[in-house]
Coordinates of C-alpha atoms and ligand atoms in Angstrom, one line a residue:
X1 CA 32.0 -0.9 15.9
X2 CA 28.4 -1.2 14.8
X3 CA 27.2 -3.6 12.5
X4 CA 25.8 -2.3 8.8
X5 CA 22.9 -3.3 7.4
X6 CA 21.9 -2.3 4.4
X7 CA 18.0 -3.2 3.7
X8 CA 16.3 -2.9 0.0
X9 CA 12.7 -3.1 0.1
X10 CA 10.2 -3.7 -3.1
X11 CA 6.4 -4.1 -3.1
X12 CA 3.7 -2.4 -1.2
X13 CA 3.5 0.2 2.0
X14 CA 3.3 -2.5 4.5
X15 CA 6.6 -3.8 2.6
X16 CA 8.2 -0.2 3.8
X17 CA 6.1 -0.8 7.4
X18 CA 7.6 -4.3 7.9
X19 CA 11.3 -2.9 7.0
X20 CA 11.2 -0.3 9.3
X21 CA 10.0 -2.4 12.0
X22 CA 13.3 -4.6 10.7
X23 CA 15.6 -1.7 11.1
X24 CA 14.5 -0.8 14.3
X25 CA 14.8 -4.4 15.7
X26 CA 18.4 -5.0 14.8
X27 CA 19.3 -1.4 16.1
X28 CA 18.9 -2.5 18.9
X29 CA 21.3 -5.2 18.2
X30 CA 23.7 -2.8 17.1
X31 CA 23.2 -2.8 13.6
X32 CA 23.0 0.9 11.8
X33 CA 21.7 1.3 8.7
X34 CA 24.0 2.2 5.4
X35 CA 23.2 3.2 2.0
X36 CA 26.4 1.7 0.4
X37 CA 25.8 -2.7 0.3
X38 CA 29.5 -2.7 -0.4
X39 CA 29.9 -1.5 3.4
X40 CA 26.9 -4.2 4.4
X41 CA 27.8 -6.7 6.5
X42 CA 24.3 -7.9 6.0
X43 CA 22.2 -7.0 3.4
X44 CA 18.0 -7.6 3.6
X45 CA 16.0 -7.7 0.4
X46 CA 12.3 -7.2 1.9
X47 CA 10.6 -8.6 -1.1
X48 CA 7.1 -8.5 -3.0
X49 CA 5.2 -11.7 -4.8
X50 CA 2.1 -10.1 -6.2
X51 CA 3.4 -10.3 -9.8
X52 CA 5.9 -12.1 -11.7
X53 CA 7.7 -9.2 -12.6
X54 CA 8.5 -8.3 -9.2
X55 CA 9.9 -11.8 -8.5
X56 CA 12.2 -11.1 -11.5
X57 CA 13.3 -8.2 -10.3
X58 CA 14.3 -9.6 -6.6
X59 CA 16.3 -13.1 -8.6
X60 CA 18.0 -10.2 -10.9
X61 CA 19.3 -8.2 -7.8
X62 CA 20.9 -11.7 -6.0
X63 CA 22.5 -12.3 -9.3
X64 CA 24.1 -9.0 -8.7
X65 CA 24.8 -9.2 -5.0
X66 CA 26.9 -12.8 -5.9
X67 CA 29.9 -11.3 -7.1
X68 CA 30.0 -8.7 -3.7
X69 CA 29.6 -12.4 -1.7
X70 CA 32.4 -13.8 -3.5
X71 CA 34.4 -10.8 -2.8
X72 CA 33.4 -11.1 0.9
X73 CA 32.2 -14.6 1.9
X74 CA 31.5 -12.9 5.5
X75 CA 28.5 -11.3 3.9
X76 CA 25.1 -12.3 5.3
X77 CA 22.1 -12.1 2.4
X78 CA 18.8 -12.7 3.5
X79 CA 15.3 -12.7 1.6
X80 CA 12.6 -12.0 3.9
X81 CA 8.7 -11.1 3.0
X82 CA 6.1 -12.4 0.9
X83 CA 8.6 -13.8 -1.6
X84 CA 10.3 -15.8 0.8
X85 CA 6.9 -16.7 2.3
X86 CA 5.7 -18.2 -1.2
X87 CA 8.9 -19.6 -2.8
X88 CA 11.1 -21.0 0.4
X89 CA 13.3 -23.1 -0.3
X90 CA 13.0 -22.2 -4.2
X91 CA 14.8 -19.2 -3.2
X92 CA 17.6 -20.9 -1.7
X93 CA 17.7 -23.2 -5.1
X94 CA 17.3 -20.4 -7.5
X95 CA 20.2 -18.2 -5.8
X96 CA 22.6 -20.0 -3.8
X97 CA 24.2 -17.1 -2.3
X98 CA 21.4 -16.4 0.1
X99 CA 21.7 -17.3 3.5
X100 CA 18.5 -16.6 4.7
X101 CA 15.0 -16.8 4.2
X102 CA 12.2 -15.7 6.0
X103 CA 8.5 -14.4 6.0
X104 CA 6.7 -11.7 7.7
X105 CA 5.4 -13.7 10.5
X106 CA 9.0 -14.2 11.7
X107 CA 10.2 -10.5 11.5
X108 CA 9.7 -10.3 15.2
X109 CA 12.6 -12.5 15.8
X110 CA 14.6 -11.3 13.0
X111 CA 17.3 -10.6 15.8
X112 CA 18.3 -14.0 16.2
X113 CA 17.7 -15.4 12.4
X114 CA 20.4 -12.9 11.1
X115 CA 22.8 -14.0 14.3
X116 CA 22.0 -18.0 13.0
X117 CA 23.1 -17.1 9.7
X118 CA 26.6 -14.9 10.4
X119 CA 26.5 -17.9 13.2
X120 CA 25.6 -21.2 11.1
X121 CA 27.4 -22.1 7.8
X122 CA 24.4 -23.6 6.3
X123 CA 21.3 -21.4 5.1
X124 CA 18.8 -20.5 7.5
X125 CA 15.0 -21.0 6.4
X126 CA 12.1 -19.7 8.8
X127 CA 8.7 -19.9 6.9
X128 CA 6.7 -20.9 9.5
X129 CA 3.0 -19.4 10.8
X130 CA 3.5 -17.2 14.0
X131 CA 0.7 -14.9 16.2
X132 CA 0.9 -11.5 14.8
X133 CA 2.8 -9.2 17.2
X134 CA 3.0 -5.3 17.5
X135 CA 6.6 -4.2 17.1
X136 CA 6.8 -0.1 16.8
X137 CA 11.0 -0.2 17.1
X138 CA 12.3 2.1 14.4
X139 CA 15.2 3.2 12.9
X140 CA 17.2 6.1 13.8
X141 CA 15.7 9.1 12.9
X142 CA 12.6 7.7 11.1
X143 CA 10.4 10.5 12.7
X144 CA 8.2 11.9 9.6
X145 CA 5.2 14.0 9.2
X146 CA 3.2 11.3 8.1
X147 CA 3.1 7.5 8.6
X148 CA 2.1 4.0 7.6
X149 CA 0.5 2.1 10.2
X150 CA -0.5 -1.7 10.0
X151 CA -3.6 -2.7 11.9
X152 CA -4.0 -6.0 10.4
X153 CA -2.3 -8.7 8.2
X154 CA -3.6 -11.6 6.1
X155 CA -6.9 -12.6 3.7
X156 CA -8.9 -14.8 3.3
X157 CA -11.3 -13.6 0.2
X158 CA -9.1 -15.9 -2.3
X159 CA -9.6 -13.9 -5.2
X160 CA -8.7 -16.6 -7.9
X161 CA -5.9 -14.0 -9.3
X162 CA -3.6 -13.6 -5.5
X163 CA -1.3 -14.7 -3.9
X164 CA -1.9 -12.6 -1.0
X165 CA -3.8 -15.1 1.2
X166 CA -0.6 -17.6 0.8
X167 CA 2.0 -14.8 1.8
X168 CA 0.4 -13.1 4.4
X169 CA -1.3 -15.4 5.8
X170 CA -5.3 -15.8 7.6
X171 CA -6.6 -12.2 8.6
X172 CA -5.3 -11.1 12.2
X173 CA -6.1 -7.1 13.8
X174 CA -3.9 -5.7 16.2
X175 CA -5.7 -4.8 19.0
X176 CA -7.2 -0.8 18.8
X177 CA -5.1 -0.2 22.4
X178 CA -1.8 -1.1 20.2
X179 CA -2.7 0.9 17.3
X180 CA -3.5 4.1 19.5
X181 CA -0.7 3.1 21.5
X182 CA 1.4 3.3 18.5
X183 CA -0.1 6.3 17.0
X184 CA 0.2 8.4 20.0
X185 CA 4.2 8.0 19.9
X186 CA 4.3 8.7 16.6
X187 CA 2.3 11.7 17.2
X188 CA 4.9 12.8 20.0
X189 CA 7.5 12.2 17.8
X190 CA 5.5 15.1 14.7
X191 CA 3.2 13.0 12.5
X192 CA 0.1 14.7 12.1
X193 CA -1.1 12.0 9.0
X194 CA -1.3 7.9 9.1
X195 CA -2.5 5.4 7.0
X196 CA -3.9 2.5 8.2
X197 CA -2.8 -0.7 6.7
X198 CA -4.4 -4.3 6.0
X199 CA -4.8 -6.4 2.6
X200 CA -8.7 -5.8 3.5
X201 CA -8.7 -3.4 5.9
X202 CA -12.4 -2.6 6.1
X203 CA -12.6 -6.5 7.6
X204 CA -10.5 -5.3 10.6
X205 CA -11.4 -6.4 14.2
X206 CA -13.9 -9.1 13.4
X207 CA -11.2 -11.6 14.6
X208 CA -11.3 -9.8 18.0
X209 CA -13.1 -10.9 21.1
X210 CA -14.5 -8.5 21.4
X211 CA -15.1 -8.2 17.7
X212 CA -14.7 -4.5 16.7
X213 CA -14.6 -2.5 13.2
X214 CA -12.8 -0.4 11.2
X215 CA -15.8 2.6 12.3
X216 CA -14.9 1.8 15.4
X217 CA -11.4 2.6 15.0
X218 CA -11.7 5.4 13.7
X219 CA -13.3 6.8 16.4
X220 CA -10.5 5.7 18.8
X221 CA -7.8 7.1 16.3
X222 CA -9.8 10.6 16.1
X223 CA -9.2 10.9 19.5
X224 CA -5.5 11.1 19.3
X225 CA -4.5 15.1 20.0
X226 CA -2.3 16.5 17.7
X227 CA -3.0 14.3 14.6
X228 CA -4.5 15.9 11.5
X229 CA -5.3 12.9 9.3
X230 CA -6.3 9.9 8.7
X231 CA -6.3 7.2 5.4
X232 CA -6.5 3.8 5.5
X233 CA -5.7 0.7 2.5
X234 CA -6.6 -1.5 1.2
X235 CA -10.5 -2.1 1.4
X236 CA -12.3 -4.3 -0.8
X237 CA -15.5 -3.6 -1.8
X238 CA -17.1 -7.2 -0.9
X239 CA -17.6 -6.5 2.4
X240 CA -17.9 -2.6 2.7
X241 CA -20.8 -1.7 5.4
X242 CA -22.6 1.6 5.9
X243 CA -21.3 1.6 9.1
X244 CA -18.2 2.3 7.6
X245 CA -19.3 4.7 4.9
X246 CA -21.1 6.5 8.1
X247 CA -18.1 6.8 9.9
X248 CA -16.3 8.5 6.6
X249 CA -18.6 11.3 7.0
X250 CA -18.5 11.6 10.8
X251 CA -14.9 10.8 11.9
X252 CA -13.3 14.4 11.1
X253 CA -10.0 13.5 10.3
X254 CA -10.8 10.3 8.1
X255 CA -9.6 12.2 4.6
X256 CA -12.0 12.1 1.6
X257 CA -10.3 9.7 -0.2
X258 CA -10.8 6.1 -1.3
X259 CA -8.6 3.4 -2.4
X260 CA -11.6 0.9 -3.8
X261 CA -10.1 -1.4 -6.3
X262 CA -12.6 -2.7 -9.3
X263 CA -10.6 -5.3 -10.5
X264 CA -12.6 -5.1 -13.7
X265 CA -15.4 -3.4 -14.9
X266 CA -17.3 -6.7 -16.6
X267 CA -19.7 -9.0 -14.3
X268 CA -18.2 -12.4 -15.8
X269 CA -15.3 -11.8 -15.2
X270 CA -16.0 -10.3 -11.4
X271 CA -17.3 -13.7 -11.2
X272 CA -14.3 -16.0 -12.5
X273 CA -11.8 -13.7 -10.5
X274 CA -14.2 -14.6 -7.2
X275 CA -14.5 -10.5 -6.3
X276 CA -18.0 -11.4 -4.5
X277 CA -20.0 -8.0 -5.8
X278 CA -21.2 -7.2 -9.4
X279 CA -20.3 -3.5 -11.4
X280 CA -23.9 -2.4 -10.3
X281 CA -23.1 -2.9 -6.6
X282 CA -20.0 -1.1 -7.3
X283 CA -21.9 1.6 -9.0
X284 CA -23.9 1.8 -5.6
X285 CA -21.1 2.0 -2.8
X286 CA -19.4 4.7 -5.2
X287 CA -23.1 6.2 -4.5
X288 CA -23.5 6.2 -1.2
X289 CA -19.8 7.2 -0.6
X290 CA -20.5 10.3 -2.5
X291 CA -24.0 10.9 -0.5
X292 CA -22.3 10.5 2.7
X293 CA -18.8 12.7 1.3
X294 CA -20.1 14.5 -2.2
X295 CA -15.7 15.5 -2.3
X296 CA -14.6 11.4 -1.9
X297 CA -12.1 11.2 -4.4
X298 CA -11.9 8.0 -5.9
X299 CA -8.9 5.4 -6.9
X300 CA -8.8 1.8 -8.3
X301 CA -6.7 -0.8 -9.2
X302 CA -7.6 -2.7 -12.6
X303 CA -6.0 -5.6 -14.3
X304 CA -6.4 -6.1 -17.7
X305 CA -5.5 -9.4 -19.6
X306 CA -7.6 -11.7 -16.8
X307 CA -8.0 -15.6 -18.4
X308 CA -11.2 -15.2 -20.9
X309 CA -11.2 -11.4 -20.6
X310 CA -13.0 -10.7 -24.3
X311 CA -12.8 -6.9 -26.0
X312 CA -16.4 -7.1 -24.9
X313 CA -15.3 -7.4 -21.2
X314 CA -12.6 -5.4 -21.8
X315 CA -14.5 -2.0 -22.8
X316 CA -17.1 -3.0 -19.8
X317 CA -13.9 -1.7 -17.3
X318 CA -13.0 1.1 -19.6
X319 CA -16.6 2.4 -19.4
X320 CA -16.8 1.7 -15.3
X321 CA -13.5 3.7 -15.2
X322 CA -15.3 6.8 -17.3
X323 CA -18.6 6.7 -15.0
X324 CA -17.0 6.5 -11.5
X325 CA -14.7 9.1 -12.5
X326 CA -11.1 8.3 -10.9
X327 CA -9.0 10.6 -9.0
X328 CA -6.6 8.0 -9.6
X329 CA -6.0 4.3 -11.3
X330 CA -3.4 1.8 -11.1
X331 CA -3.5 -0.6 -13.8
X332 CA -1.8 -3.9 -14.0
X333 CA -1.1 -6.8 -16.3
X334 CA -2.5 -10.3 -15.3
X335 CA 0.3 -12.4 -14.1
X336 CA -0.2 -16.0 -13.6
X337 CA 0.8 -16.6 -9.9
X338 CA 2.0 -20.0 -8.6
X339 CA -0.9 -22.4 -6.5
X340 CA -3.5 -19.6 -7.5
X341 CA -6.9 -20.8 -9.9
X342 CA -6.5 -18.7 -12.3
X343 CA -3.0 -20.0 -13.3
X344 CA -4.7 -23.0 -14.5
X345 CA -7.2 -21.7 -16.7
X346 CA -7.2 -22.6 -19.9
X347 CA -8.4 -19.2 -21.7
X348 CA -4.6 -17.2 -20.9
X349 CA -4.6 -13.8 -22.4
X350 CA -1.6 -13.1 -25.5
X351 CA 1.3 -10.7 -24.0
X352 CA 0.5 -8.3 -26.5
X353 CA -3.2 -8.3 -26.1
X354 CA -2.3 -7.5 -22.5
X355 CA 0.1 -4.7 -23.2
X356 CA -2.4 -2.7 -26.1
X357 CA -5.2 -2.8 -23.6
X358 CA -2.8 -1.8 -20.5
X359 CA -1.8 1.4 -23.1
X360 CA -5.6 2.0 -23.9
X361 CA -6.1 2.0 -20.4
X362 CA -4.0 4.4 -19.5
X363 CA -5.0 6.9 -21.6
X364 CA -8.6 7.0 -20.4
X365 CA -7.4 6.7 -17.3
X366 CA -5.2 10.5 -17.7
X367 CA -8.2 11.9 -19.3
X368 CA -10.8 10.9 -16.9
X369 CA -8.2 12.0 -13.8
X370 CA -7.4 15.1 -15.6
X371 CA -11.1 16.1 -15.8
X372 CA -11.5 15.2 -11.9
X373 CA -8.6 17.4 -11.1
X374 CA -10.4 19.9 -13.4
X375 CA -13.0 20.6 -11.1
X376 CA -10.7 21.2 -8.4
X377 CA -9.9 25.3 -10.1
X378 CA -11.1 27.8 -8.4
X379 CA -11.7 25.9 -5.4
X380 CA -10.2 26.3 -1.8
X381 CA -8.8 22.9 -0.1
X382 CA -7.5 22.0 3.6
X383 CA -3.6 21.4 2.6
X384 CA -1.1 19.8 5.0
X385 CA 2.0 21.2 4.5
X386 CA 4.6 18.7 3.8
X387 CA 7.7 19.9 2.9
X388 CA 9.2 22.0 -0.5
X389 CA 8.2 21.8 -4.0
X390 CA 10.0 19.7 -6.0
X391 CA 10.5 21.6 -9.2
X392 CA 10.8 25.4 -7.4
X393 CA 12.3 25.1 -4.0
X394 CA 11.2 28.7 -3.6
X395 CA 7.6 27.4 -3.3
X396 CA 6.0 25.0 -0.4
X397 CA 4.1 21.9 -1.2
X398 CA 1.8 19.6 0.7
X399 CA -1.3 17.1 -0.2
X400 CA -5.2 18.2 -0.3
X401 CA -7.7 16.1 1.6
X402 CA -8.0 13.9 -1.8
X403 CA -4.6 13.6 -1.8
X404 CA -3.6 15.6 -4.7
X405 CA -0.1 16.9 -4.6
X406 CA -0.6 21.1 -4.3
X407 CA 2.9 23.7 -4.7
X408 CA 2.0 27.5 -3.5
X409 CA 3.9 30.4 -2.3
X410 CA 4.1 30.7 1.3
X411 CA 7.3 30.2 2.9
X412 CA 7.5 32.1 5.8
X413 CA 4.4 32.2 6.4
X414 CA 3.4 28.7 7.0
X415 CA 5.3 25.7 8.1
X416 CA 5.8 21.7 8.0
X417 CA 3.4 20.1 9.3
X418 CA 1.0 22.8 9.4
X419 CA -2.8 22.8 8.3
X420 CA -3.3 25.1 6.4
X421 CA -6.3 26.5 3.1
X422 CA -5.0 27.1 -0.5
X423 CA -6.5 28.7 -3.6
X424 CA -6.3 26.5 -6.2
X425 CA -5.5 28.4 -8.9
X426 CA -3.9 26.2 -11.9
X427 CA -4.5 22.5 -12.3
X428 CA -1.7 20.6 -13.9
X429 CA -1.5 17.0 -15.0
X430 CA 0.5 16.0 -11.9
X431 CA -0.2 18.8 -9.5
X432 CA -2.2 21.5 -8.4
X433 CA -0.8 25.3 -7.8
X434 CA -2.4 27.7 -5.6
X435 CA -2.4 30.1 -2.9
X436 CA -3.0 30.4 0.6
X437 CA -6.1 31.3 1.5
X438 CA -8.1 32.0 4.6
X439 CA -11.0 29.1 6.3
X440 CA -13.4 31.1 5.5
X441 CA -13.1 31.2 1.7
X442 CA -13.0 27.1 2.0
X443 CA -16.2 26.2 0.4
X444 CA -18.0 22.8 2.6
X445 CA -17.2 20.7 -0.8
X446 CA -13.4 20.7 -0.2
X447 CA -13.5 21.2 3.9
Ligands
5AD501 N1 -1.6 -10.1 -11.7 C1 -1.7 -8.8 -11.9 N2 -2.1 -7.9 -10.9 C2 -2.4 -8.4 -9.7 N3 -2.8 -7.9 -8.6 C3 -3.0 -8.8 -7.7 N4 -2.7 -10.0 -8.2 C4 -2.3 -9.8 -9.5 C5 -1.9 -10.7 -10.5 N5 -1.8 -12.0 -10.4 C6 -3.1 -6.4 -8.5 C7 -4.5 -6.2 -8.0 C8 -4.3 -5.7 -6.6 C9 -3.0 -5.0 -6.7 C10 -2.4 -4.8 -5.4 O1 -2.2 -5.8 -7.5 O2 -5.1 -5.1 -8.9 O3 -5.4 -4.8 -6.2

């Protein structure tokens, strides 16, 4: 009888990458997936470091997995991911029922790690560095329309806020022959969208020999028959070329969308949280991303509550917020992360200071997304049908270009997975509704 893993996974979408890569790899050891962790005979928490809160959440979930273990000492728990990677043998301390800990750079060999544990009666802990490898198993039927992709891992801008370059490491590309390697079975398999993953994904290939770039890859990825789409995250706006912002209007299937996290809207505090650009040379990528694409639809991540951050430097983001003019915005509170500089400085924002300019945030942030999507009515957009619509299953749904969620009638007449033009005719806070449309009514400003 098969082994049963059951494998919960927090954090980002190269946490969901990694886990899949996880399932895959102890499928083929005979291990299938379940739902139900009472059924588990080893259960994976795939875990995410970036906040404190997400740390809490992973300690509150072993607390609750104890009382299965006690019930049923067989059961193997491991902690794997950037968690693991940053807190090691603090996990083991803080929850004494885990049997195994280990970070991304050892999923490769996760295989024999979870066979040590159900093997060993002592707690296996595997932390170390390891050469970045390209594992493409997957679970059983993890085929899907559209897919997460990693191309590279690590950083090593050491923004004084992150943890990032201490869980995941220096930066390291897989090569552009893996990727399209990849990409083409996925393709076989039905995806028509990916998105390209890595921390700072517009640094990719410059630790190639030959050195190579994110343009570049593009290119190479275009090339792929049968693939519609193309997104990548995260980039950061320190080292964004015009190369790059050439390729976005050349590379056809590179979607008009950019994930280009501010950070904060004030230049002093840019500065103390190390970001390497100011708000005005912001202001000018946004620019030239809108020359080059005049649809790009932009979204951010802000946090609010940085050490020292004044109401002065507060309103400085909500204005940049206003003038870009979001598609979408992911605010955050500052968290003090372990071994990072800004834990240590002095000028620590007030929980509740945090939490009234989080909620101030957020409503600028619905109006100024709402009056984005407003321009959308009346317009007709490239759609890629993805599946039904979740509040009328009479109706089919799928994403625009800008990756807005869009419902329309047209069942029967179009399909998953096809490309397809819709009228936009109502634009709601969350959604768009429309109907379909011929290419020829699609205006050059939506493609
Ligand atoms: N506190 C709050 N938010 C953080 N982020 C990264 N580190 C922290 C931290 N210490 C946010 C940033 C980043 C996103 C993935 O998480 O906005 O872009």
């Amino acid at each position: 009888m098969a082994n049963k893993l059951h494998l919960i996974t927090y954090g980002c979408q190269m946490n969901e990458y990694d886990s899949e890569r996880v399932a895959g790899l102890l499928r083929e050891r005979d291990y299938e997936l379940t739902t139900d962790e009472r059924e588990a005979d080893v259960i994976l928490l795939n875990t995410c470091a970036i906040r404190e809160k997400a740390e809490d959440k992973v300690f509150s979930k072993l607390g609750e997995l104890k009382r299965l273990k006690a019930a049923r000492p067989d059961l193997v728990i491991g902690v794997m991911g950037c968690m693991a990677q940053l807190q090691q043998e603090n996990v083991l301390r803080r929850a004494p029922s885990v049997d195994l800990v280990f970070g991304s750079p050892a999923i490769a060999r996760v295989g024999e790690l979870v066979e040590r544990a159900r093997r060993e009666r002592r707690p296996v802990l595997d932390t170390a560095e390891a050469p970045l490898v390209k594992i493409t198993a997957k679970a059983a039927g993890a085929e899907r329309l559209k897919a997460f992709v990693t191309v590279m891992e690590g950083c090593e801008k050491h923004c004084t806020f992150c943890v990032v370059p201490r869980t995941r490491g220096r930066e390291r590309s897989h090569t552009p022959e893996a990727i399209v390697a990849e990409i083409e079975g996925l393709v076989a398999e039905g995806c028509r969208e990916v998105t390209l993953l890595g921390q700072t994904v517009n640094a990719y290939g410059r630790d190639l020999t030959p050195p190579t770039d994110l343009a570049e890859l593009f290119h190479r990825v275009n090339d792929v028959e049968g693939l519609a789409r193309i997104r990548f995250t995260t980039s950061n706006p320190y080292n964004l070329t015009p190369t790059l912002i050439r390729a976005m209007r050349e590379v056809p299937k590179v979607c008009e969308w950019f994930h280009l996290p501010l950070q904060s809207g004030s230049d002093r505090i840019l500065e103390r949280m190390n970001r390497g650009y100011t708000r005005a040379r912001y202001l000018e990528l946004v620019e030239a991303l809108r020359e080059a694409e005049p649809a790009m639809a932009f979204s951010t991540d802000i946090i609010v509550g940085f050490p020292g951050e004044t109401d002065e430097d507060f309103e400085a983001t909500v204005e940049m917020i206003e003038r870009v003019g979001y598609d979408n915005v992911f605010v955050f509170r500052y968290s003090r992360r372990p071994g990072t500089p800004a834990a240590a400085m002095p000028d620590q924002i007030p929980d509740a200071v945090k939490a009234a300019r989080n909620g101030r945030l957020l409503e600028v942030v619905q109006r100024v997304t709402a009056a984005r999507g407003g321009l959308l009515a009346g317009r007709t957009m490239e759609v890629l049908v993805d599946g039904t619509s979740r509040k009328s299953p009479g109706e089919l749904a799928g994403r625009t270009r800008c990756n807005r969620v869009v419902n329309f009638d047209g069942q029967g007449q179009v399909a998953v997975g096809d490309v397809i033009h819709v009228l936009v005719t109502d634009v709601l806070p969350h959604s768009l509704r429309g109907a379909l449309a011929t290419p020829e009514e699609a205006v050059c400003w939506s493609r």
